[in-house]
């Protein structure tokens, strides 16, 4: 059982949450000026990092809120979770191990 | 004009409860439920809700405040459920809309969306443990707490009333019979 800390409700079972992929992707401010390839990159392409990555999660069966998390995709370790708009936590120095 | 009386029907009507005395399961009938959203840092919003209900909006996560007629439950940082006695929901909805006026907010009557049941008795916590991913130990989840969570396959909104313990469980009506029968089945070993 994986325990995830909702920034609003506290520690909860993983089955209450959904992962929504990479976080901090800004919508281009000038969509009209983008090539199809650039727009496609924005819509579809994600880094899918092996190791620490910033992700969006939602507490579907709890408070229903979205938040961000820093998780290691290899070990499933959650370094931290934080509210939308809050500063990103730093990536631990053991990256790559 | 012909008067046609509307007969209310609950998905819990006619369902048999647990057999023994260690777990009690009852329907909460047609308790009214209104969801309200707004900014608890906005004094106009907080005061309007207080004026209409007589109850302070709970800003501490997972808690609720009870008044004489209404009780208000924290569902999220900008979302609360207000419960009213049966048939009070439309009056409440209207009064809130009127009082809130242009204050950024949302008021939705969800009375017919959730069925509400009460699980209580000495073995109630043991029954709940069978399908809940929550830590239900009284040091973690206690009387005065409420939360959205799940039980087995159902998404629920749960309130703990007292340390008997007594839980009120609100569930979408299409899941009501499933949840009720799950509780009854889970209660059998406790007598
Ligand atoms: Zn939450």
PDB file of C-alpha atoms and ligand atoms in Angstrom:
ATOM      1  CA  UNK A   1       0.000   0.000   0.000  1.00  0.00           C
ATOM      2  CA  UNK A   2       1.348   3.363  -1.051  1.00  0.00           C
ATOM      3  CA  UNK A   3       0.536   6.334   1.173  1.00  0.00           C
ATOM      4  CA  UNK A   4       0.262   9.725  -0.510  1.00  0.00           C
ATOM      5  CA  UNK A   5       0.004  12.999   1.373  1.00  0.00           C
ATOM      6  CA  UNK A   6      -2.802  15.195   0.059  1.00  0.00           C
ATOM      7  CA  UNK A   7      -1.798  18.818   0.817  1.00  0.00           C
ATOM      8  CA  UNK A   8      -5.347  19.353   2.138  1.00  0.00           C
ATOM      9  CA  UNK A   9      -6.427  16.072   3.762  1.00  0.00           C
ATOM     10  CA  UNK A  10      -3.129  14.558   4.890  1.00  0.00           C
ATOM     11  CA  UNK A  11      -1.877  11.006   4.367  1.00  0.00           C
ATOM     12  CA  UNK A  12      -4.227   8.725   2.431  1.00  0.00           C
ATOM     13  CA  UNK A  13      -4.196   5.437   0.596  1.00  0.00           C
ATOM     14  CA  UNK A  14      -3.118   5.514  -3.058  1.00  0.00           C
ATOM     15  CA  UNK A  15      -6.503   4.174  -4.192  1.00  0.00           C
ATOM     16  CA  UNK A  16      -8.054   7.570  -3.422  1.00  0.00           C
ATOM     17  CA  UNK A  17      -5.771   9.294  -5.970  1.00  0.00           C
ATOM     18  CA  UNK A  18      -5.198   9.533  -9.718  1.00  0.00           C
ATOM     19  CA  UNK A  19      -1.948  10.538 -11.418  1.00  0.00           C
ATOM     20  CA  UNK A  20      -2.255  12.974 -14.328  1.00  0.00           C
ATOM     21  CA  UNK A  21       1.291  12.986 -15.680  1.00  0.00           C
ATOM     22  CA  UNK A  22       3.936  15.645 -15.926  1.00  0.00           C
ATOM     23  CA  UNK A  23       3.386  18.909 -14.037  1.00  0.00           C
ATOM     24  CA  UNK A  24       4.349  22.510 -14.754  1.00  0.00           C
ATOM     25  CA  UNK A  25       3.584  22.447 -18.474  1.00  0.00           C
ATOM     26  CA  UNK A  26       2.670  25.991 -19.456  1.00  0.00           C
ATOM     27  CA  UNK A  27       0.181  26.500 -22.266  1.00  0.00           C
ATOM     28  CA  UNK A  28       1.872  28.447 -25.066  1.00  0.00           C
ATOM     29  CA  UNK A  29       0.832  32.094 -25.015  1.00  0.00           C
ATOM     30  CA  UNK A  30       0.851  32.396 -28.797  1.00  0.00           C
ATOM     31  CA  UNK A  31      -0.896  29.278 -30.170  1.00  0.00           C
ATOM     32  CA  UNK A  32      -1.637  31.033 -33.478  1.00  0.00           C
ATOM     33  CA  UNK A  33       2.051  31.414 -34.220  1.00  0.00           C
ATOM     34  CA  UNK A  34       3.031  27.822 -33.495  1.00  0.00           C
ATOM     35  CA  UNK A  35       3.766  25.191 -36.099  1.00  0.00           C
ATOM     36  CA  UNK A  36       1.789  21.955 -35.964  1.00  0.00           C
ATOM     37  CA  UNK A  37       4.888  20.256 -34.630  1.00  0.00           C
ATOM     38  CA  UNK A  38       5.274  22.757 -31.784  1.00  0.00           C
ATOM     39  CA  UNK A  39       1.587  22.453 -30.885  1.00  0.00           C
ATOM     40  CA  UNK A  40       1.843  18.665 -31.042  1.00  0.00           C
ATOM     41  CA  UNK A  41       4.821  18.827 -28.672  1.00  0.00           C
ATOM     42  CA  UNK A  42       2.771  20.833 -26.193  1.00  0.00           C
ATOM     43  CA  UNK A  43      -0.270  18.567 -26.413  1.00  0.00           C
ATOM     44  CA  UNK A  44       1.282  15.105 -26.594  1.00  0.00           C
ATOM     45  CA  UNK A  45       4.969  14.929 -25.736  1.00  0.00           C
ATOM     46  CA  UNK A  46       6.101  14.369 -22.172  1.00  0.00           C
ATOM     47  CA  UNK A  47       9.538  13.733 -20.693  1.00  0.00           C
ATOM     48  CA  UNK A  48       8.565  10.478 -18.952  1.00  0.00           C
ATOM     49  CA  UNK A  49      11.664  10.643 -16.770  1.00  0.00           C
ATOM     50  CA  UNK A  50      13.135   7.524 -15.221  1.00  0.00           C
ATOM     51  CA  UNK A  51      13.798   8.850 -11.724  1.00  0.00           C
ATOM     52  CA  UNK A  52      12.518  11.994 -10.024  1.00  0.00           C
ATOM     53  CA  UNK A  53       9.781  13.831 -11.844  1.00  0.00           C
ATOM     54  CA  UNK A  54       7.202  16.509 -11.068  1.00  0.00           C
ATOM     55  CA  UNK A  55       3.663  15.219 -11.559  1.00  0.00           C
ATOM     56  CA  UNK A  56       0.057  16.357 -11.254  1.00  0.00           C
ATOM     57  CA  UNK A  57      -2.186  14.295  -9.000  1.00  0.00           C
ATOM     58  CA  UNK A  58      -5.781  14.593  -7.873  1.00  0.00           C
ATOM     59  CA  UNK A  59      -7.420  13.409  -4.652  1.00  0.00           C
ATOM     60  CA  UNK A  60     -10.502  12.119  -6.475  1.00  0.00           C
ATOM     61  CA  UNK A  61     -12.142  10.180  -3.660  1.00  0.00           C
ATOM     62  CA  UNK A  62     -11.187  12.709  -0.970  1.00  0.00           C
ATOM     63  CA  UNK A  63     -11.365  16.471  -1.316  1.00  0.00           C
ATOM     64  CA  UNK A  64     -11.329  16.285  -5.122  1.00  0.00           C
ATOM     65  CA  UNK A  65      -8.465  18.786  -5.389  1.00  0.00           C
ATOM     66  CA  UNK A  66      -5.521  18.758  -7.788  1.00  0.00           C
ATOM     67  CA  UNK A  67      -1.967  19.170  -6.516  1.00  0.00           C
ATOM     68  CA  UNK A  68       1.608  18.566  -7.587  1.00  0.00           C
ATOM     69  CA  UNK A  69       4.047  15.915  -6.419  1.00  0.00           C
ATOM     70  CA  UNK A  70       7.725  15.121  -6.763  1.00  0.00           C
ATOM     71  CA  UNK A  71       7.971  11.346  -7.197  1.00  0.00           C
ATOM     72  CA  UNK A  72      10.657   8.905  -8.153  1.00  0.00           C
ATOM     73  CA  UNK A  73       9.215   6.858 -11.017  1.00  0.00           C
ATOM     74  CA  UNK A  74      11.654   4.011 -10.321  1.00  0.00           C
ATOM     75  CA  UNK A  75      11.211   3.562  -6.578  1.00  0.00           C
ATOM     76  CA  UNK A  76       7.716   5.157  -6.254  1.00  0.00           C
ATOM     77  CA  UNK A  77       9.075   7.308  -3.434  1.00  0.00           C
ATOM     78  CA  UNK A  78       7.132  10.551  -2.966  1.00  0.00           C
ATOM     79  CA  UNK A  79       9.639  13.241  -2.006  1.00  0.00           C
ATOM     80  CA  UNK A  80       6.895  15.773  -1.390  1.00  0.00           C
ATOM     81  CA  UNK A  81       3.464  16.980  -2.470  1.00  0.00           C
ATOM     82  CA  UNK A  82       2.558  20.653  -2.776  1.00  0.00           C
ATOM     83  CA  UNK A  83      -0.376  22.861  -3.712  1.00  0.00           C
ATOM     84  CA  UNK A  84      -0.799  24.257  -7.224  1.00  0.00           C
ATOM     85  CA  UNK A  85       1.060  27.578  -7.340  1.00  0.00           C
ATOM     86  CA  UNK A  86       3.508  26.684  -4.584  1.00  0.00           C
ATOM     87  CA  UNK A  87       7.250  26.493  -5.114  1.00  0.00           C
ATOM     88  CA  UNK A  88       8.621  23.201  -6.499  1.00  0.00           C
ATOM     89  CA  UNK A  89      10.553  21.149  -3.951  1.00  0.00           C
ATOM     90  CA  UNK A  90      14.192  20.460  -4.892  1.00  0.00           C
ATOM     91  CA  UNK A  91      15.182  17.145  -6.467  1.00  0.00           C
ATOM     92  CA  UNK A  92      17.178  15.078  -3.937  1.00  0.00           C
ATOM     93  CA  UNK A  93      20.909  14.858  -4.628  1.00  0.00           C
ATOM     94  CA  UNK A  94      20.862  11.074  -5.096  1.00  0.00           C
ATOM     95  CA  UNK A  95      19.356  11.508  -8.568  1.00  0.00           C
ATOM     96  CA  UNK A  96      20.399   8.787 -10.988  1.00  0.00           C
ATOM     97  CA  UNK A  97      20.834   6.080  -8.391  1.00  0.00           C
TER      98      UNK A  97
ATOM     99  CA  UNK B   1     -56.853  21.015 -10.958  1.00  0.00           C
ATOM    100  CA  UNK B   2     -56.074  17.582  -9.640  1.00  0.00           C
ATOM    101  CA  UNK B   3     -53.675  17.462  -6.729  1.00  0.00           C
ATOM    102  CA  UNK B   4     -51.134  14.702  -7.156  1.00  0.00           C
ATOM    103  CA  UNK B   5     -49.174  13.866  -4.044  1.00  0.00           C
ATOM    104  CA  UNK B   6     -45.554  12.965  -4.716  1.00  0.00           C
ATOM    105  CA  UNK B   7     -44.398   9.917  -2.845  1.00  0.00           C
ATOM    106  CA  UNK B   8     -40.690  10.058  -2.062  1.00  0.00           C
ATOM    107  CA  UNK B   9     -38.766   6.869  -2.655  1.00  0.00           C
ATOM    108  CA  UNK B  10     -35.369   6.018  -1.204  1.00  0.00           C
ATOM    109  CA  UNK B  11     -33.043   3.335  -2.616  1.00  0.00           C
ATOM    110  CA  UNK B  12     -32.792   2.114   0.984  1.00  0.00           C
ATOM    111  CA  UNK B  13     -36.540   1.490   1.335  1.00  0.00           C
ATOM    112  CA  UNK B  14     -37.349  -2.062   2.367  1.00  0.00           C
ATOM    113  CA  UNK B  15     -33.767  -3.266   2.776  1.00  0.00           C
ATOM    114  CA  UNK B  16     -33.153  -5.554   5.741  1.00  0.00           C
ATOM    115  CA  UNK B  17     -30.640  -4.441   8.368  1.00  0.00           C
ATOM    116  CA  UNK B  18     -28.019  -6.403  10.319  1.00  0.00           C
ATOM    117  CA  UNK B  19     -29.391  -9.208  12.474  1.00  0.00           C
ATOM    118  CA  UNK B  20     -27.385  -8.896  15.709  1.00  0.00           C
ATOM    119  CA  UNK B  21     -27.118  -6.024  18.164  1.00  0.00           C
ATOM    120  CA  UNK B  22     -23.467  -5.046  17.725  1.00  0.00           C
ATOM    121  CA  UNK B  23     -23.978  -3.186  14.476  1.00  0.00           C
ATOM    122  CA  UNK B  24     -26.925  -0.916  13.742  1.00  0.00           C
ATOM    123  CA  UNK B  25     -27.696   0.311  10.247  1.00  0.00           C
ATOM    124  CA  UNK B  26     -30.500   2.782   9.541  1.00  0.00           C
ATOM    125  CA  UNK B  27     -31.515   5.097   6.733  1.00  0.00           C
ATOM    126  CA  UNK B  28     -31.211   8.822   7.402  1.00  0.00           C
ATOM    127  CA  UNK B  29     -34.286   9.326   5.251  1.00  0.00           C
ATOM    128  CA  UNK B  30     -34.525  12.445   3.170  1.00  0.00           C
ATOM    129  CA  UNK B  31     -32.086  14.731   4.946  1.00  0.00           C
ATOM    130  CA  UNK B  32     -31.484  17.793   2.723  1.00  0.00           C
ATOM    131  CA  UNK B  33     -28.025  18.479   1.304  1.00  0.00           C
ATOM    132  CA  UNK B  34     -26.750  21.641  -0.344  1.00  0.00           C
ATOM    133  CA  UNK B  35     -23.208  22.095  -1.597  1.00  0.00           C
ATOM    134  CA  UNK B  36     -21.743  25.554  -1.399  1.00  0.00           C
ATOM    135  CA  UNK B  37     -18.481  26.800  -2.889  1.00  0.00           C
ATOM    136  CA  UNK B  38     -16.681  30.062  -2.283  1.00  0.00           C
ATOM    137  CA  UNK B  39     -13.599  31.710  -0.817  1.00  0.00           C
ATOM    138  CA  UNK B  40     -13.391  31.436   2.977  1.00  0.00           C
ATOM    139  CA  UNK B  41     -11.015  34.439   2.974  1.00  0.00           C
ATOM    140  CA  UNK B  42     -13.839  36.547   1.543  1.00  0.00           C
ATOM    141  CA  UNK B  43     -15.681  38.078   4.531  1.00  0.00           C
ATOM    142  CA  UNK B  44     -18.834  38.689   2.477  1.00  0.00           C
ATOM    143  CA  UNK B  45     -19.052  35.007   1.632  1.00  0.00           C
ATOM    144  CA  UNK B  46     -18.413  33.807   5.190  1.00  0.00           C
ATOM    145  CA  UNK B  47     -20.873  36.311   6.694  1.00  0.00           C
ATOM    146  CA  UNK B  48     -23.612  35.510   4.190  1.00  0.00           C
ATOM    147  CA  UNK B  49     -23.461  31.808   5.016  1.00  0.00           C
ATOM    148  CA  UNK B  50     -23.361  32.578   8.745  1.00  0.00           C
ATOM    149  CA  UNK B  51     -26.364  34.923   8.441  1.00  0.00           C
ATOM    150  CA  UNK B  52     -28.490  32.371   6.615  1.00  0.00           C
ATOM    151  CA  UNK B  53     -27.540  29.231   8.543  1.00  0.00           C
ATOM    152  CA  UNK B  54     -26.437  30.546  11.920  1.00  0.00           C
ATOM    153  CA  UNK B  55     -23.388  28.334  11.555  1.00  0.00           C
ATOM    154  CA  UNK B  56     -19.750  29.262  10.984  1.00  0.00           C
ATOM    155  CA  UNK B  57     -18.108  27.735   7.896  1.00  0.00           C
ATOM    156  CA  UNK B  58     -15.490  25.214   9.121  1.00  0.00           C
ATOM    157  CA  UNK B  59     -12.114  26.182   7.650  1.00  0.00           C
ATOM    158  CA  UNK B  60     -10.186  23.364   9.347  1.00  0.00           C
ATOM    159  CA  UNK B  61      -9.883  20.405   6.990  1.00  0.00           C
ATOM    160  CA  UNK B  62     -11.982  17.315   7.815  1.00  0.00           C
ATOM    161  CA  UNK B  63     -14.198  19.028  10.424  1.00  0.00           C
ATOM    162  CA  UNK B  64     -17.814  20.177  10.659  1.00  0.00           C
ATOM    163  CA  UNK B  65     -19.848  22.699  12.654  1.00  0.00           C
ATOM    164  CA  UNK B  66     -23.351  22.034  13.899  1.00  0.00           C
ATOM    165  CA  UNK B  67     -26.109  24.539  14.601  1.00  0.00           C
ATOM    166  CA  UNK B  68     -29.718  24.222  15.637  1.00  0.00           C
ATOM    167  CA  UNK B  69     -31.115  23.594  12.165  1.00  0.00           C
ATOM    168  CA  UNK B  70     -28.129  23.315   9.861  1.00  0.00           C
ATOM    169  CA  UNK B  71     -24.727  21.660   9.975  1.00  0.00           C
ATOM    170  CA  UNK B  72     -21.804  22.510   7.667  1.00  0.00           C
ATOM    171  CA  UNK B  73     -19.182  19.977   6.574  1.00  0.00           C
ATOM    172  CA  UNK B  74     -15.732  20.640   5.100  1.00  0.00           C
ATOM    173  CA  UNK B  75     -15.412  18.860   1.752  1.00  0.00           C
ATOM    174  CA  UNK B  76     -12.461  20.778   0.337  1.00  0.00           C
ATOM    175  CA  UNK B  77     -10.656  24.100   0.819  1.00  0.00           C
ATOM    176  CA  UNK B  78     -13.413  25.978  -1.022  1.00  0.00           C
ATOM    177  CA  UNK B  79     -16.297  23.510  -0.802  1.00  0.00           C
ATOM    178  CA  UNK B  80     -18.760  22.610   1.949  1.00  0.00           C
ATOM    179  CA  UNK B  81     -21.905  20.546   2.340  1.00  0.00           C
ATOM    180  CA  UNK B  82     -24.757  21.967   4.366  1.00  0.00           C
ATOM    181  CA  UNK B  83     -27.269  19.490   5.763  1.00  0.00           C
ATOM    182  CA  UNK B  84     -30.818  20.482   6.573  1.00  0.00           C
ATOM    183  CA  UNK B  85     -33.828  18.677   8.024  1.00  0.00           C
ATOM    184  CA  UNK B  86     -36.069  17.048   5.416  1.00  0.00           C
ATOM    185  CA  UNK B  87     -37.677  19.504   2.979  1.00  0.00           C
ATOM    186  CA  UNK B  88     -35.474  22.385   4.152  1.00  0.00           C
ATOM    187  CA  UNK B  89     -33.151  22.286   1.163  1.00  0.00           C
ATOM    188  CA  UNK B  90     -35.039  24.460  -1.310  1.00  0.00           C
ATOM    189  CA  UNK B  91     -35.615  27.221   1.230  1.00  0.00           C
ATOM    190  CA  UNK B  92     -31.936  27.104   2.178  1.00  0.00           C
ATOM    191  CA  UNK B  93     -30.794  27.182  -1.436  1.00  0.00           C
ATOM    192  CA  UNK B  94     -33.032  30.172  -2.162  1.00  0.00           C
ATOM    193  CA  UNK B  95     -31.981  32.038   0.976  1.00  0.00           C
ATOM    194  CA  UNK B  96     -28.274  31.477   0.278  1.00  0.00           C
ATOM    195  CA  UNK B  97     -28.562  32.641  -3.340  1.00  0.00           C
ATOM    196  CA  UNK B  98     -30.440  35.742  -2.248  1.00  0.00           C
ATOM    197  CA  UNK B  99     -28.009  36.614   0.520  1.00  0.00           C
ATOM    198  CA  UNK B 100     -24.880  35.893  -1.528  1.00  0.00           C
ATOM    199  CA  UNK B 101     -26.053  38.026  -4.459  1.00  0.00           C
ATOM    200  CA  UNK B 102     -23.016  38.958  -6.530  1.00  0.00           C
ATOM    201  CA  UNK B 103     -20.498  37.424  -4.087  1.00  0.00           C
ATOM    202  CA  UNK B 104     -18.480  34.854  -6.074  1.00  0.00           C
ATOM    203  CA  UNK B 105     -19.981  31.533  -5.008  1.00  0.00           C
ATOM    204  CA  UNK B 106     -21.928  28.476  -6.104  1.00  0.00           C
ATOM    205  CA  UNK B 107     -24.936  26.865  -4.443  1.00  0.00           C
ATOM    206  CA  UNK B 108     -26.228  23.473  -5.601  1.00  0.00           C
ATOM    207  CA  UNK B 109     -28.980  21.329  -4.114  1.00  0.00           C
ATOM    208  CA  UNK B 110     -27.665  17.740  -4.099  1.00  0.00           C
ATOM    209  CA  UNK B 111     -30.333  16.230  -1.828  1.00  0.00           C
ATOM    210  CA  UNK B 112     -31.447  13.659  -4.387  1.00  0.00           C
ATOM    211  CA  UNK B 113     -27.889  12.819  -5.394  1.00  0.00           C
ATOM    212  CA  UNK B 114     -26.793  11.234  -2.120  1.00  0.00           C
ATOM    213  CA  UNK B 115     -28.515   8.613  -0.027  1.00  0.00           C
ATOM    214  CA  UNK B 116     -27.570   8.841   3.626  1.00  0.00           C
ATOM    215  CA  UNK B 117     -27.282   5.967   6.099  1.00  0.00           C
ATOM    216  CA  UNK B 118     -26.130   5.625   9.694  1.00  0.00           C
ATOM    217  CA  UNK B 119     -23.765   2.855  10.809  1.00  0.00           C
ATOM    218  CA  UNK B 120     -23.332   2.600  14.568  1.00  0.00           C
ATOM    219  CA  UNK B 121     -22.795   0.250  17.478  1.00  0.00           C
ATOM    220  CA  UNK B 122     -19.802  -1.325  19.216  1.00  0.00           C
ATOM    221  CA  UNK B 123     -18.633  -3.174  16.063  1.00  0.00           C
ATOM    222  CA  UNK B 124     -19.323  -0.347  13.581  1.00  0.00           C
ATOM    223  CA  UNK B 125     -15.648   0.551  13.258  1.00  0.00           C
ATOM    224  CA  UNK B 126     -14.705  -3.079  12.568  1.00  0.00           C
ATOM    225  CA  UNK B 127     -17.318  -3.234   9.808  1.00  0.00           C
ATOM    226  CA  UNK B 128     -16.039  -0.020   8.255  1.00  0.00           C
ATOM    227  CA  UNK B 129     -12.459  -1.268   8.364  1.00  0.00           C
ATOM    228  CA  UNK B 130     -13.369  -4.059   5.960  1.00  0.00           C
ATOM    229  CA  UNK B 131     -13.709  -1.715   3.002  1.00  0.00           C
ATOM    230  CA  UNK B 132     -12.140   1.567   4.045  1.00  0.00           C
ATOM    231  CA  UNK B 133      -8.557   2.570   3.188  1.00  0.00           C
ATOM    232  CA  UNK B 134      -8.608   5.135   6.034  1.00  0.00           C
ATOM    233  CA  UNK B 135      -6.845   4.774   9.349  1.00  0.00           C
ATOM    234  CA  UNK B 136      -9.980   4.672  11.511  1.00  0.00           C
ATOM    235  CA  UNK B 137      -8.161   4.498  14.842  1.00  0.00           C
ATOM    236  CA  UNK B 138      -9.663   7.173  17.151  1.00  0.00           C
ATOM    237  CA  UNK B 139      -6.280   8.908  17.294  1.00  0.00           C
ATOM    238  CA  UNK B 140      -6.512   9.543  13.530  1.00  0.00           C
ATOM    239  CA  UNK B 141     -10.217   9.757  12.644  1.00  0.00           C
ATOM    240  CA  UNK B 142     -12.567  10.645  15.463  1.00  0.00           C
ATOM    241  CA  UNK B 143     -15.899  12.164  16.445  1.00  0.00           C
ATOM    242  CA  UNK B 144     -16.093  15.594  14.801  1.00  0.00           C
ATOM    243  CA  UNK B 145     -14.283  14.478  11.645  1.00  0.00           C
ATOM    244  CA  UNK B 146     -15.756  14.182   8.149  1.00  0.00           C
ATOM    245  CA  UNK B 147     -14.154  13.311   4.843  1.00  0.00           C
ATOM    246  CA  UNK B 148     -14.654  12.229   1.294  1.00  0.00           C
ATOM    247  CA  UNK B 149     -13.169   8.775   0.852  1.00  0.00           C
ATOM    248  CA  UNK B 150     -14.130   5.394  -0.571  1.00  0.00           C
ATOM    249  CA  UNK B 151     -15.562   2.182   0.817  1.00  0.00           C
ATOM    250  CA  UNK B 152     -14.901  -0.870  -1.349  1.00  0.00           C
ATOM    251  CA  UNK B 153     -16.016   0.276  -4.807  1.00  0.00           C
ATOM    252  CA  UNK B 154     -18.109   3.238  -3.684  1.00  0.00           C
ATOM    253  CA  UNK B 155     -17.048   6.852  -3.314  1.00  0.00           C
ATOM    254  CA  UNK B 156     -18.545   8.108  -0.053  1.00  0.00           C
ATOM    255  CA  UNK B 157     -18.705  11.172   2.176  1.00  0.00           C
ATOM    256  CA  UNK B 158     -18.358  10.044   5.767  1.00  0.00           C
ATOM    257  CA  UNK B 159     -19.059  11.795   9.079  1.00  0.00           C
ATOM    258  CA  UNK B 160     -18.180  10.476  12.532  1.00  0.00           C
ATOM    259  CA  UNK B 161     -20.769  11.715  15.052  1.00  0.00           C
ATOM    260  CA  UNK B 162     -19.582  10.192  18.330  1.00  0.00           C
ATOM    261  CA  UNK B 163     -17.288   7.614  19.876  1.00  0.00           C
ATOM    262  CA  UNK B 164     -19.918   4.853  20.114  1.00  0.00           C
ATOM    263  CA  UNK B 165     -18.944   5.035  17.237  1.00  0.00           C
ATOM    264  CA  UNK B 166     -21.666   6.458  15.010  1.00  0.00           C
ATOM    265  CA  UNK B 167     -20.930   7.149  11.340  1.00  0.00           C
ATOM    266  CA  UNK B 168     -23.172   8.868   8.801  1.00  0.00           C
ATOM    267  CA  UNK B 169     -22.341   7.747   5.311  1.00  0.00           C
ATOM    268  CA  UNK B 170     -23.497   9.564   2.201  1.00  0.00           C
ATOM    269  CA  UNK B 171     -23.253   7.758  -1.098  1.00  0.00           C
ATOM    270  CA  UNK B 172     -24.484   8.325  -4.632  1.00  0.00           C
ATOM    271  CA  UNK B 173     -27.931   6.773  -4.866  1.00  0.00           C
ATOM    272  CA  UNK B 174     -26.958   4.173  -7.472  1.00  0.00           C
ATOM    273  CA  UNK B 175     -24.411   2.781  -4.984  1.00  0.00           C
ATOM    274  CA  UNK B 176     -26.731   2.902  -1.962  1.00  0.00           C
ATOM    275  CA  UNK B 177     -28.076  -0.644  -2.122  1.00  0.00           C
ATOM    276  CA  UNK B 178     -24.606  -2.086  -2.791  1.00  0.00           C
ATOM    277  CA  UNK B 179     -23.137  -0.251   0.193  1.00  0.00           C
ATOM    278  CA  UNK B 180     -26.017  -1.153   2.504  1.00  0.00           C
ATOM    279  CA  UNK B 181     -25.808  -4.852   1.621  1.00  0.00           C
ATOM    280  CA  UNK B 182     -22.022  -4.787   2.003  1.00  0.00           C
ATOM    281  CA  UNK B 183     -22.420  -3.410   5.532  1.00  0.00           C
ATOM    282  CA  UNK B 184     -25.058  -6.028   6.391  1.00  0.00           C
ATOM    283  CA  UNK B 185     -22.866  -8.851   5.101  1.00  0.00           C
ATOM    284  CA  UNK B 186     -19.788  -7.446   6.849  1.00  0.00           C
ATOM    285  CA  UNK B 187     -21.762  -7.244  10.121  1.00  0.00           C
ATOM    286  CA  UNK B 188     -22.718 -10.924  10.249  1.00  0.00           C
ATOM    287  CA  UNK B 189     -19.678 -12.168  12.145  1.00  0.00           C
ATOM    288  CA  UNK B 190     -20.182  -9.614  14.936  1.00  0.00           C
ATOM    289  CA  UNK B 191     -23.709 -10.707  15.835  1.00  0.00           C
TER     290      UNK B 191
HETATM  291 ZN1  LIG C   1      -7.519  15.751  -0.244  1.00  0.00          ZN
END
